[in-house]
Coordinates of C-alpha atoms in Angstrom, one line a residue:
M28 CA 11.8 -42.8 -4.5
D29 CA 12.4 -39.6 -3.1
I30 CA 10.5 -36.8 -1.2
L31 CA 9.0 -34.4 -4.6
Q32 CA 8.5 -37.8 -5.9
R33 CA 6.3 -39.2 -3.5
T34 CA 4.4 -35.8 -2.7
L35 CA 3.1 -35.3 -6.5
E36 CA 2.1 -38.8 -6.5
E37 CA 0.1 -38.4 -3.5
L38 CA -1.3 -35.4 -5.2
G39 CA -2.2 -37.3 -8.7
L40 CA 0.8 -35.1 -10.1
S41 CA 3.3 -37.6 -10.9
T42 CA 3.2 -36.6 -15.1
L43 CA 4.9 -33.4 -13.3
F44 CA 7.8 -35.3 -11.9
E45 CA 9.8 -35.5 -14.5
R46 CA 9.7 -31.3 -15.9
F47 CA 10.9 -30.8 -12.2
R48 CA 14.0 -33.4 -12.5
S49 CA 14.6 -32.1 -16.2
K50 CA 14.9 -28.5 -14.2
R51 CA 16.6 -30.0 -10.8
I52 CA 14.5 -29.0 -8.7
D53 CA 14.6 -30.8 -5.5
A54 CA 12.2 -30.9 -2.4
P55 CA 14.0 -28.6 -0.1
M56 CA 14.0 -25.6 -3.4
I57 CA 10.1 -25.9 -3.3
M58 CA 9.4 -24.0 -0.5
S59 CA 10.9 -21.0 -2.4
L60 CA 9.4 -21.1 -5.9
S61 CA 6.8 -18.1 -5.7
D62 CA 3.1 -19.0 -7.7
S63 CA 4.1 -18.0 -11.3
E64 CA 7.3 -20.5 -10.8
L65 CA 4.9 -23.8 -9.8
I66 CA 2.6 -22.7 -12.3
R67 CA 5.4 -22.7 -15.2
L68 CA 6.2 -26.3 -13.9
G69 CA 2.4 -27.6 -14.0
V70 CA 0.8 -26.6 -11.1
D71 CA -1.7 -24.6 -12.2
T72 CA -4.4 -24.9 -9.0
I73 CA -3.7 -22.1 -5.9
G74 CA -5.5 -25.8 -4.6
D75 CA -2.4 -27.8 -6.1
R76 CA 0.1 -25.2 -4.5
H77 CA -1.0 -24.9 -1.0
R78 CA -1.2 -28.8 -0.6
L79 CA 1.8 -29.3 -2.4
R80 CA 3.5 -26.6 -0.1
E81 CA 2.2 -28.3 2.6
T82 CA 2.6 -31.4 2.1
I83 CA 7.0 -30.6 1.3
N84 CA 6.8 -29.0 4.3
Q85 CA 5.6 -32.2 6.7
K86 CA 8.1 -34.6 5.2
L87 CA 11.3 -31.9 5.8
K88 CA 10.3 -31.9 9.0
N89 CA 9.6 -35.2 9.7
T90 CA 13.2 -36.3 7.8
A91 CA 15.2 -33.5 9.1
N92 CA 17.3 -35.6 12.5
E93 CA 20.6 -34.3 11.9
P94 CA 22.0 -31.0 13.3
N95 CA 22.3 -28.5 10.9
E96 CA 25.4 -28.0 11.6
T97 CA 26.9 -31.4 10.2
G98 CA 24.7 -31.5 7.5
T99 CA 25.4 -27.7 6.1
N100 CA 29.2 -29.2 6.4
N101 CA 28.7 -32.7 4.7
N102 CA 26.5 -30.9 2.1
I103 CA 29.6 -28.0 0.9
T104 CA 32.0 -30.3 1.4
N105 CA 30.0 -33.4 -1.1
S106 CA 29.9 -29.8 -2.9
R107 CA 33.2 -29.0 -3.3
G108 CA 34.0 -32.3 -4.1
R109 CA 31.5 -32.1 -7.5
M110 CA 33.5 -28.7 -8.5
A111 CA 36.8 -30.6 -8.7
Q112 CA 35.7 -33.2 -10.3
E113 CA 33.9 -31.4 -12.2
I114 CA 37.3 -29.0 -13.7
A115 CA 39.3 -31.5 -13.5
Q116 CA 36.5 -32.8 -16.6
E117 CA 36.7 -29.5 -17.7
Q118 CA 40.6 -29.4 -18.5
K119 CA 40.6 -33.7 -19.8
A120 CA 38.4 -32.2 -21.8
K121 CA 40.1 -29.2 -23.0
V122 CA 43.0 -31.0 -23.6
Q123 CA 40.9 -33.5 -25.5
Q124 CA 39.5 -31.5 -27.9
P125 CA 40.3 -30.9 -31.6
L126 CA 41.4 -27.2 -32.4
W127 CA 39.1 -27.0 -35.8
Q128 CA 36.6 -28.1 -32.9
K129 CA 34.4 -24.4 -32.3
K130 CA 34.4 -23.5 -29.0
S131 CA 31.4 -23.1 -27.0
Q132 CA 30.5 -20.1 -25.1
S133 CA 28.9 -20.4 -21.2
R134 CA 25.7 -19.0 -20.9
G135 CA 26.0 -16.0 -17.8
W136 CA 23.8 -15.3 -14.9
T137 CA 22.2 -12.4 -13.7
V138 CA 21.6 -12.6 -10.0
Q139 CA 21.1 -9.3 -7.7
F140 CA 23.6 -9.0 -4.1
V141 CA 22.6 -6.7 -1.9
C142 CA 24.9 -6.1 1.1
L143 CA 22.8 -5.9 4.9
A144 CA 24.7 -2.7 7.1
N145 CA 24.4 -5.4 10.8
K146 CA 26.9 -8.3 10.9
G147 CA 23.8 -10.4 12.8
S148 CA 20.6 -9.5 10.8
R149 CA 18.6 -12.0 9.9
S150 CA 15.9 -11.1 7.7
I151 CA 14.7 -9.6 4.3
P152 CA 15.6 -5.0 4.8
T153 CA 12.3 -3.3 5.8
A154 CA 11.7 -0.3 4.1
T155 CA 12.7 2.2 6.7
E156 CA 16.2 0.5 7.0
K157 CA 16.1 0.4 3.0
E158 CA 16.0 4.5 3.3
I159 CA 18.9 4.5 5.4
L160 CA 21.1 2.1 3.4
L161 CA 20.5 4.4 0.4
D162 CA 21.0 7.5 2.3
A163 CA 24.6 6.1 3.3
D164 CA 25.3 6.3 -0.2
D165 CA 27.3 3.0 -0.7
E166 CA 27.9 3.5 -4.7
E167 CA 24.4 1.4 -4.9
E168 CA 22.2 2.5 -7.4
D169 CA 19.0 0.7 -6.5
V170 CA 18.1 -1.7 -3.3
I171 CA 16.1 -4.9 -4.0
K172 CA 12.1 -3.3 -4.7
K173 CA 11.1 -7.2 -4.0
L174 CA 11.1 -6.9 0.0
M175 CA 9.0 -10.1 1.5
S176 CA 7.0 -12.3 -0.9
A177 CA 3.2 -11.6 -1.8
E178 CA 3.2 -15.5 -1.2
P179 CA 2.5 -17.1 2.1
C180 CA 5.6 -19.4 3.4
E181 CA 6.2 -21.9 4.7
R182 CA 5.6 -21.1 8.6
N183 CA 2.0 -19.3 7.6
E184 CA 2.9 -16.2 7.7
T185 CA 1.4 -13.9 4.8
M186 CA 2.2 -11.0 2.9
G187 CA 3.9 -7.8 5.1
F188 CA 5.5 -9.7 8.1
P189 CA 9.4 -9.6 7.7
Q190 CA 10.7 -12.9 6.0
T191 CA 13.8 -15.1 8.2
L192 CA 17.2 -15.4 5.5
K193 CA 18.9 -18.0 5.8
L194 CA 22.6 -19.5 5.0
I195 CA 23.4 -20.9 1.7
D196 CA 24.8 -24.7 2.0
C197 CA 26.9 -25.2 -0.9
C198 CA 29.7 -23.9 -2.8
W199 CA 30.9 -20.0 -3.3
S200 CA 30.5 -20.6 -7.4
V201 CA 28.8 -19.6 -10.3
R202 CA 26.9 -23.0 -11.1
E203 CA 26.4 -23.8 -7.4
F204 CA 24.6 -20.3 -6.9
K205 CA 22.7 -21.0 -9.8
T206 CA 21.4 -24.5 -9.2
T207 CA 20.8 -24.0 -5.0
V208 CA 19.1 -20.8 -4.9
G209 CA 17.3 -20.0 -8.4
P210 CA 17.0 -18.3 -11.3
Q211 CA 15.0 -15.5 -9.3
A212 CA 16.1 -14.8 -6.7
N213 CA 17.5 -12.4 -4.5
I214 CA 21.4 -12.9 -1.8
Y215 CA 22.1 -10.7 0.8
I216 CA 25.8 -10.6 1.8
R217 CA 26.4 -9.6 5.7
P218 CA 29.5 -8.3 6.8
I219 CA 31.8 -10.6 9.1
Q220 CA 33.1 -8.6 11.8
K221 CA 32.5 -4.8 11.8
N222 CA 28.8 -3.4 11.1
L223 CA 29.0 -0.7 7.9
L224 CA 28.6 3.1 9.3
T225 CA 25.2 4.2 7.7
K226 CA 25.3 8.2 8.8
P227 CA 23.3 9.4 6.6
L228 CA 25.5 11.8 3.6
Q229 CA 24.4 15.9 4.3
T230 CA 21.1 15.9 1.5
D231 CA 20.1 18.8 -0.4
S232 CA 17.2 19.5 1.7
T233 CA 19.8 20.5 4.4
R234 CA 22.0 23.2 2.2
E235 CA 18.6 24.6 1.2
M236 CA 18.0 25.5 5.1
L237 CA 21.2 26.8 5.4
V238 CA 20.2 29.5 2.8
K239 CA 18.1 32.7 5.4
T240 CA 17.5 35.6 5.0
S241 CA 15.2 38.1 7.8
C242 CA 11.5 39.0 7.9
H243 CA 10.9 42.4 7.0
G244 CA 8.1 43.1 9.6
C245 CA 10.4 41.2 12.2
S246 CA 14.1 41.2 11.6
K247 CA 14.0 37.5 12.5
E248 CA 16.1 35.3 9.9
F249 CA 14.5 32.4 8.6
A250 CA 15.8 29.8 5.8
L251 CA 14.1 30.7 1.9
R252 CA 11.5 27.4 2.2
E253 CA 10.0 28.2 5.5
L254 CA 10.3 32.4 4.9
R255 CA 6.7 33.2 2.3
D256 CA 5.3 30.7 5.5
H257 CA 6.2 32.3 8.3
V258 CA 4.9 35.7 6.1
Q259 CA 1.5 34.5 6.3
F260 CA 1.3 34.4 9.8
C261 CA 3.4 37.5 10.8
P262 CA 1.5 40.7 12.5
G263 CA 5.1 42.1 11.3
A264 CA 4.2 42.0 8.0
L265 CA 0.9 42.2 7.6
D266 CA 0.9 45.7 9.0
L267 CA 3.5 46.5 6.0
Q268 CA 0.8 44.9 3.4
D269 CA -2.1 47.2 4.6
L270 CA 0.5 49.9 4.2
E271 CA 0.9 48.7 0.6
S272 CA -1.9 49.8 -2.4
D273 CA -4.4 48.1 -2.4
D274 CA -5.1 47.2 -6.3
D275 CA -4.7 43.7 -5.8
F276 CA -6.1 42.6 -8.9
V277 CA -5.5 38.3 -9.4
Y278 CA -6.7 37.1 -13.3
D279 CA -7.5 33.6 -13.8
S280 CA -4.8 32.6 -17.0
D281 CA -6.4 29.7 -16.8
V282 CA -10.1 30.6 -18.2
E283 CA -9.2 32.6 -21.8
A284 CA -12.4 34.0 -24.5
T285 CA -11.9 36.6 -26.3
N286 CA -15.1 38.6 -25.7
A287 CA -14.9 37.6 -21.7
E288 CA -12.3 38.5 -19.0
T289 CA -12.4 37.1 -15.8
V290 CA -11.2 39.3 -12.8
I291 CA -11.2 37.7 -8.9
Y292 CA -11.3 40.2 -7.1
A293 CA -9.2 39.4 -3.1
I294 CA -10.5 41.8 -0.8
N295 CA -7.9 41.2 3.0
S296 CA -7.6 37.5 2.2
S297 CA -4.7 35.7 4.3
T298 CA -5.6 32.0 3.4
G299 CA -5.5 30.1 7.4
T300 CA -5.0 33.0 9.7
S301 CA -8.4 35.5 9.2
N302 CA -12.1 34.2 10.6
S303 CA -12.6 34.5 6.7
A304 CA -11.7 35.4 3.2
N305 CA -13.8 37.8 1.4
V306 CA -13.5 36.7 -2.6
N307 CA -15.8 38.0 -4.7
A308 CA -15.8 37.4 -8.6
V309 CA -16.8 39.5 -11.6
L310 CA -17.7 38.6 -15.2
H311 CA -16.9 41.7 -17.1
E312 CA -18.8 41.0 -20.9
N313 CA -19.2 42.7 -24.2
N314 CA -22.4 43.4 -25.6
S315 CA -21.8 41.5 -28.3
S316 CA -21.9 38.2 -27.4
T317 CA -22.1 36.1 -24.0
A318 CA -19.3 34.6 -22.3
T319 CA -18.5 31.1 -21.3
P320 CA -19.6 29.9 -18.0
L321 CA -16.9 28.5 -15.4
N322 CA -16.7 25.1 -15.2
D323 CA -15.8 23.6 -11.3
A324 CA -12.3 22.6 -12.9
D325 CA -11.6 26.3 -13.3
I326 CA -13.2 27.9 -9.8
H327 CA -10.1 27.5 -7.5
V328 CA -10.2 25.6 -4.8
S329 CA -9.7 27.9 -2.0
L330 CA -13.0 29.8 -2.7
I331 CA -15.3 26.2 -3.2
V332 CA -13.8 25.3 0.5
T333 CA -14.3 29.5 1.4
K334 CA -18.4 28.5 0.5
A335 CA -18.9 25.2 2.6
I336 CA -17.2 27.3 5.3
E337 CA -20.0 29.9 5.1
Y338 CA -22.3 27.3 4.2
S339 CA -21.5 25.8 7.8
R340 CA -21.6 28.1 10.0
T341 CA -25.0 29.5 8.2
G342 CA -25.9 26.2 9.4
S343 CA -25.2 25.9 12.9
I344 CA -23.5 22.6 11.3
S345 CA -20.5 21.4 13.7
D346 CA -20.2 17.9 13.5
P347 CA -17.4 17.2 11.4
V348 CA -19.0 13.5 9.8
E349 CA -21.4 16.5 8.3
I350 CA -19.2 19.1 7.4
L351 CA -16.4 15.8 5.8
K352 CA -19.8 15.2 3.5
K353 CA -20.2 18.4 2.5
L354 CA -16.5 18.5 1.5
Q355 CA -16.8 15.7 -0.6
D356 CA -19.9 16.5 -2.0
V357 CA -18.7 20.5 -3.4
I358 CA -14.2 19.3 -3.8
V359 CA -14.5 16.0 -5.7
T360 CA -15.8 15.7 -8.8
G361 CA -15.8 13.2 -12.0
R362 CA -17.0 9.3 -11.0
P363 CA -18.6 8.5 -7.8
L364 CA -16.5 7.4 -5.1
E365 CA -18.0 4.3 -4.8
V366 CA -20.8 1.9 -6.1
E367 CA -24.5 2.6 -5.6
D368 CA -26.3 1.1 -7.7
L369 CA -25.5 -3.0 -9.3
T370 CA -27.8 -2.1 -12.1
V371 CA -25.7 1.2 -13.4
C372 CA -21.9 1.3 -14.3
A373 CA -20.6 3.7 -13.1
E374 CA -18.8 6.7 -15.1
G375 CA -16.3 9.5 -15.3
D376 CA -13.0 11.3 -14.7
T377 CA -10.4 9.4 -12.8
N378 CA -6.5 9.8 -11.8
F379 CA -5.3 7.1 -12.5
I380 CA -2.0 5.6 -10.5
L381 CA -0.7 2.6 -11.0
V382 CA 1.5 1.1 -7.9
D383 CA 3.2 -1.5 -6.1
R384 CA 2.2 -3.0 -3.4
I385 CA 5.1 -4.0 -2.2
N386 CA 6.7 -1.0 -3.1
V387 CA 3.2 1.5 -2.6
L388 CA 5.0 3.6 -0.1
S389 CA 7.7 5.2 -2.7
T390 CA 5.5 4.2 -5.6
G391 CA 1.9 5.9 -4.2
M392 CA 4.0 8.6 -3.2
D393 CA 6.2 9.2 -7.0
E394 CA 2.1 8.4 -8.3
I395 CA 0.5 11.6 -6.2
I396 CA 3.2 14.1 -7.2
A397 CA 2.4 13.5 -10.4
I398 CA -1.8 14.4 -10.2
T399 CA -2.5 18.1 -11.7
N400 CA -5.6 17.8 -10.4
L401 CA -6.4 16.5 -7.1
R402 CA -10.0 16.7 -7.2
K403 CA -10.9 13.8 -9.3
T404 CA -11.8 10.3 -8.1
L405 CA -8.6 8.6 -7.8
E406 CA -8.5 5.2 -10.0
V407 CA -6.3 2.1 -8.3
Q408 CA -4.3 -0.9 -10.1
F409 CA -1.4 -2.4 -8.2
Y410 CA 1.0 -4.3 -10.3
N411 CA 0.0 -7.8 -12.0
E412 CA -3.7 -7.5 -10.1
V413 CA -6.4 -8.0 -12.3
A414 CA -9.4 -5.6 -10.7
A415 CA -11.5 -3.0 -11.6
D416 CA -11.7 0.0 -9.1
Y417 CA -14.8 0.8 -8.2
G418 CA -14.2 1.5 -4.7
G419 CA -12.4 -1.3 -3.3
P420 CA -8.8 -1.1 -4.5
R421 CA -9.0 2.8 -4.0
K422 CA -9.5 1.9 -0.5
E423 CA -6.8 -1.0 0.0
F424 CA -4.0 1.5 -1.0
F425 CA -5.3 4.2 1.0
R426 CA -4.9 1.3 4.3
L427 CA -1.5 0.0 3.1
I428 CA 0.1 3.9 2.1
L429 CA -0.9 5.4 5.5
R430 CA 0.2 2.2 7.7
E431 CA 3.6 2.6 5.3
I432 CA 3.9 6.7 6.5
K433 CA 3.2 5.9 10.2
E434 CA 5.6 3.7 10.7
N435 CA 8.1 5.7 8.4
Y436 CA 7.5 9.5 9.6
F437 CA 5.2 9.9 12.7
D438 CA 6.3 6.7 14.8
N439 CA 9.2 8.2 16.6
G440 CA 8.9 12.1 15.7
L441 CA 8.8 13.7 13.0
R442 CA 11.5 12.7 10.0
E443 CA 13.3 16.8 9.4
L444 CA 15.4 15.8 6.7
L445 CA 12.4 13.7 5.1
A446 CA 11.0 17.5 5.5
S447 CA 10.0 17.6 1.7
D448 CA 8.4 14.6 1.6
Y449 CA 5.2 15.8 3.9
E450 CA 3.8 18.0 1.6
T451 CA 3.0 14.5 -0.8
I452 CA 2.2 12.7 3.0
G453 CA 0.1 16.3 2.7
K454 CA -1.8 15.5 0.3
V455 CA -2.0 11.5 1.0
F456 CA -4.4 12.7 4.3
A457 CA -6.7 14.8 2.2
L458 CA -6.8 12.6 -0.6
S459 CA -8.3 9.4 1.6
V460 CA -10.6 11.7 4.0
L461 CA -12.1 13.3 1.1
Q462 CA -12.3 10.0 -1.1
N463 CA -14.2 7.7 2.0
G464 CA -9.8 6.3 2.8
K465 CA -9.2 5.6 6.1
I466 CA -8.4 8.6 8.0
P467 CA -5.3 9.1 9.5
T468 CA -5.5 9.0 13.3
F469 CA -1.8 8.2 14.5
M470 CA -0.9 11.6 15.0
S471 CA -0.1 12.6 18.4
P472 CA -2.5 15.5 20.3
N473 CA 1.0 18.1 19.9
I474 CA 1.9 17.7 15.6
L475 CA -2.2 18.4 15.7
E476 CA -1.9 21.2 17.5
D477 CA 0.9 22.4 15.3
L478 CA -0.4 21.5 12.3
F479 CA -3.7 23.5 12.9
N480 CA -3.4 26.3 16.1
S481 CA -0.5 26.9 16.2
T482 CA 1.9 28.8 13.9
E483 CA 4.6 26.3 14.4
T484 CA 7.1 26.7 11.6
S485 CA 8.7 22.7 11.7
P486 CA 9.6 22.5 7.6
C487 CA 7.4 19.5 8.5
I488 CA 4.5 21.0 10.0
V489 CA 4.5 23.5 7.1
K490 CA 5.2 20.8 4.0
L491 CA 2.8 19.0 5.9
R492 CA -0.3 22.2 6.0
H493 CA 0.5 22.7 2.0
G494 CA -0.4 19.6 1.6
L495 CA -3.8 19.4 3.0
E496 CA -4.5 22.7 1.9
S497 CA -3.8 21.6 -2.2
L498 CA -7.4 20.5 -1.0
G499 CA -8.7 22.8 1.5
L500 CA -8.6 20.4 4.7
Y501 CA -6.2 23.5 6.2
Q502 CA -8.5 26.2 6.0
V503 CA -11.5 23.7 7.7
G504 CA -9.9 22.8 10.1
R505 CA -8.5 26.3 10.8
Q506 CA -11.7 28.3 10.5
L507 CA -13.6 25.2 11.7
P508 CA -12.3 23.6 14.8
T509 CA -15.0 20.4 15.3
F510 CA -13.4 19.8 12.1
Q511 CA -10.3 18.2 14.1
Y512 CA -11.3 15.9 16.0
L513 CA -11.6 13.4 12.5
F514 CA -7.3 12.9 12.9
R515 CA -8.3 12.0 17.2
S516 CA -8.2 8.5 17.7
T517 CA -10.9 7.4 19.3
L518 CA -9.5 3.2 19.6
I519 CA -12.4 1.3 19.3
P520 CA -11.6 -1.9 18.3
L521 CA -13.8 -4.2 15.8
T522 CA -15.6 -6.8 18.2
Y523 CA -17.1 -10.2 16.6
K524 CA -20.8 -8.5 17.2
K525 CA -19.6 -5.6 15.1
L526 CA -18.4 -7.5 12.1
T527 CA -22.0 -9.6 12.1
S528 CA -24.1 -7.0 12.3
L529 CA -21.9 -5.5 9.4
V530 CA -21.9 -8.1 7.2
Q531 CA -25.3 -9.8 6.6
P532 CA -25.6 -12.5 4.8
Q533 CA -28.4 -13.6 1.8
F534 CA -30.2 -16.1 2.6
S535 CA -32.3 -18.8 -0.4
E536 CA -36.0 -19.1 0.0
E537 CA -36.8 -20.6 3.3
G538 CA -37.6 -24.2 3.0
T539 CA -35.5 -25.0 0.1
N540 CA -32.1 -27.5 0.2
N541 CA -29.8 -24.7 -0.4
N542 CA -31.1 -22.9 2.3
Q543 CA -30.0 -25.4 4.6
F544 CA -27.0 -25.7 3.2
E545 CA -26.4 -22.0 3.2
K546 CA -27.3 -22.3 6.8
T547 CA -24.4 -24.8 7.6
V548 CA -22.1 -23.2 6.2
Y549 CA -22.4 -20.0 8.1
A550 CA -22.6 -21.7 11.3
A551 CA -18.9 -22.8 10.6
F552 CA -18.1 -19.2 9.0
L553 CA -19.4 -17.8 12.5
R554 CA -17.7 -20.5 14.3
Y555 CA -14.3 -19.6 12.7
L556 CA -14.8 -15.8 13.5
R557 CA -15.4 -16.7 17.4
E558 CA -11.7 -18.5 17.1
V559 CA -10.8 -15.2 15.1
A560 CA -11.7 -13.1 18.1
S561 CA -10.2 -14.9 20.8
G562 CA -7.4 -14.5 19.0
R563 CA -6.8 -18.7 18.2
R564 CA -6.0 -17.8 14.5
K565 CA -2.7 -16.3 14.7
A566 CA -2.2 -15.0 11.0
V567 CA -5.8 -13.4 11.0
C568 CA -8.4 -11.0 12.8
L569 CA -11.7 -9.8 12.9
E570 CA -9.6 -6.1 11.0
S571 CA -8.6 -8.3 7.9
V572 CA -11.8 -10.2 7.7
L573 CA -13.5 -6.9 7.3
Q574 CA -10.6 -5.8 4.4
F575 CA -11.1 -8.8 2.9
I576 CA -14.9 -7.8 2.3
T577 CA -14.4 -4.2 2.0
G578 CA -11.2 -3.2 1.2
T579 CA -10.9 -1.1 4.7
D580 CA -10.0 -2.9 8.7
E581 CA -12.8 -0.2 10.0
E582 CA -15.7 1.2 9.4
P583 CA -15.6 4.8 7.2
V584 CA -17.1 7.4 8.6
L585 CA -19.4 8.2 6.4
G586 CA -20.2 4.8 5.8
F587 CA -20.5 1.9 3.3
K588 CA -22.6 2.7 0.4
I589 CA -23.5 -0.6 -0.4
P590 CA -23.9 -2.6 2.9
A591 CA -21.4 -5.5 3.4
S592 CA -23.2 -8.5 2.7
I593 CA -22.7 -12.3 2.5
R594 CA -23.6 -14.5 -0.4
F595 CA -23.5 -17.6 -1.4
T596 CA -22.7 -20.2 -4.2
S597 CA -22.0 -24.1 -5.1
A598 CA -18.1 -24.9 -6.0
E599 CA -16.1 -27.2 -5.6
S600 CA -13.3 -25.1 -3.5
F601 CA -14.5 -23.6 -0.4
L602 CA -12.0 -21.0 -0.9
P603 CA -13.9 -18.0 -0.1
T604 CA -13.5 -14.6 -2.2
A605 CA -15.5 -11.3 -2.4
N606 CA -16.1 -8.2 -4.5
T607 CA -14.8 -5.4 -2.4
C608 CA -16.4 -2.7 -4.9
I609 CA -19.5 -3.7 -3.8
N610 CA -18.2 -5.1 -0.1
C611 CA -20.1 -9.0 -0.8
L612 CA -17.9 -12.0 0.6
T613 CA -19.0 -15.4 -1.3
L614 CA -19.0 -18.1 0.7
P615 CA -19.6 -22.2 -1.4
R616 CA -21.7 -24.3 0.0
P617 CA -22.2 -27.6 0.3
S618 CA -24.2 -29.7 -1.8
Q619 CA -26.3 -32.9 -2.4
T620 CA -22.3 -34.3 -4.5
V621 CA -19.8 -31.9 -2.6
K622 CA -19.8 -32.3 1.7
L623 CA -18.4 -29.0 4.2
P624 CA -14.5 -30.5 5.5
D625 CA -14.4 -30.9 8.7
D626 CA -13.6 -27.5 11.0
T627 CA -10.0 -28.4 10.5
T628 CA -9.3 -28.0 6.8
L629 CA -12.3 -25.7 6.4
F630 CA -10.6 -22.7 8.7
H631 CA -7.4 -23.7 7.2
L632 CA -8.8 -22.5 3.8
Y633 CA -10.2 -19.9 5.8
D634 CA -6.8 -18.6 6.9
Y635 CA -5.7 -18.5 3.4
S636 CA -8.1 -16.1 1.6
F637 CA -8.9 -13.7 4.5
A638 CA -4.5 -13.9 5.4
N639 CA -4.4 -12.5 1.5
S640 CA -5.3 -8.8 -0.3
F641 CA -4.2 -9.6 -3.4
Y642 CA -7.0 -9.1 -5.9
G643 CA -8.5 -12.1 -8.4
L644 CA -7.6 -15.6 -8.8
K645 CA -4.9 -17.9 -10.7

């Protein structure tokens, strides 16, 4: 009896053994199967899949006594022997086959091969390495989208950690590859002698920067893409504008009325340079009828931001949090950002986007670029995840994409060759700040100084300003300097005391049996949090617990609309669940018939939940 059959019998799944054997799946292959593949084989519940992987992994470790190299050579030798025997049998069958018998067609096999650049590569490429391979123009149309599995592997690693590649110990034939690797795996090829050249070719943006012209104000040469931004700050160009005609009428083309004409007069306005912009809206009406008033969507963002700045100055408001609250009230439109009343279903227009959790940077930026009205509330849904976004998935999206932006665009300095991406990055920053997401506090003081307080003409800084200006944050940062403090790092870690004060339990009535059971499991949960705070739960930190409950790993600047809480329920499984839209953690409690597991088992279940952020249970 092999390892797989014994394990299935121990777990009460012996009826599935024939199905595994018909698919030619053995014990080592179990560790590489995804949850969806195990479900198709009949392992339906999360607990059964988790116990199956853990038991198989432990038994494989106990039986692995021989060196890997010897086992690999024996496997290759046996595979080659089987392959030679099969080829001989096929040739013999062809000779004995009657001419009238129809020739059977063999089925093909499609698999994706990814060529790595480094001959010593041992892990799946990161997003940065993927970008380098694409820039190298190695005739690959598409590098794999799924870089890491969304499920925990046998080493208790979770999504977001690089996975170590394994050598394929089989004969290099289609049949052996298909049997050993599986139908949906990716095969990575490493160079043997020399690393591949990954020097990027000249991009279109580089060629565009070579086309230059001179400024009429200062006679200096600038690239065409930089000239418009330079003119806004050039003193000579501003003097030339003063000599021109004052009849600068800007007509609002978005409002078409038969009996009304709207004219917006811009008087000495210069976005980002002057201390204030005087903008007057005049409505000329015909005597025959009354004109239709402008809606919020028809009013330009700069006019709204100008009024908000004037409101802050008039009221002597210097607190950046209070300024942000005012901006959020006047800029964000559509459905409310958070659930404020559990008895009322929030309704309103949203900008719906669909993103891949594994490839959140690329898919997220593509979706943001396509949005025409950034003022609407963002509604986020992840691929293959069932969750209605009323605040939680949106905060999770901002947390993930800001982490990727930090690693790819700021950790090693600004990426001049990717300057065009910084405008979209600025839009992501503005949306995250205004819609209760994380504040991008990872920009260095020098970058912040260049962004708000200098005439820096770096293409990355210029594009970043454009992105922030799409929702008025650049204008606010220029004219209300205290607002810039939101983007400075505070370095205040989340502590055990802070987390337990943020997340309050909701116990049953005092004196009831449920109250006693709830306090028992809550005491176990507090013991678990102490271990997490001390670093003894390697895959989980306190930020992971808060992120699992609320969708964000830190308390928002404007706080939670509904305070984070813990409710208790009776269930057979002790896996915690959460509703991030109402900031509620659900802890299963014991009962008269279901006893609370020991701390080792219970804490392992807590690790499994808090280390994953997938929305929905199967």
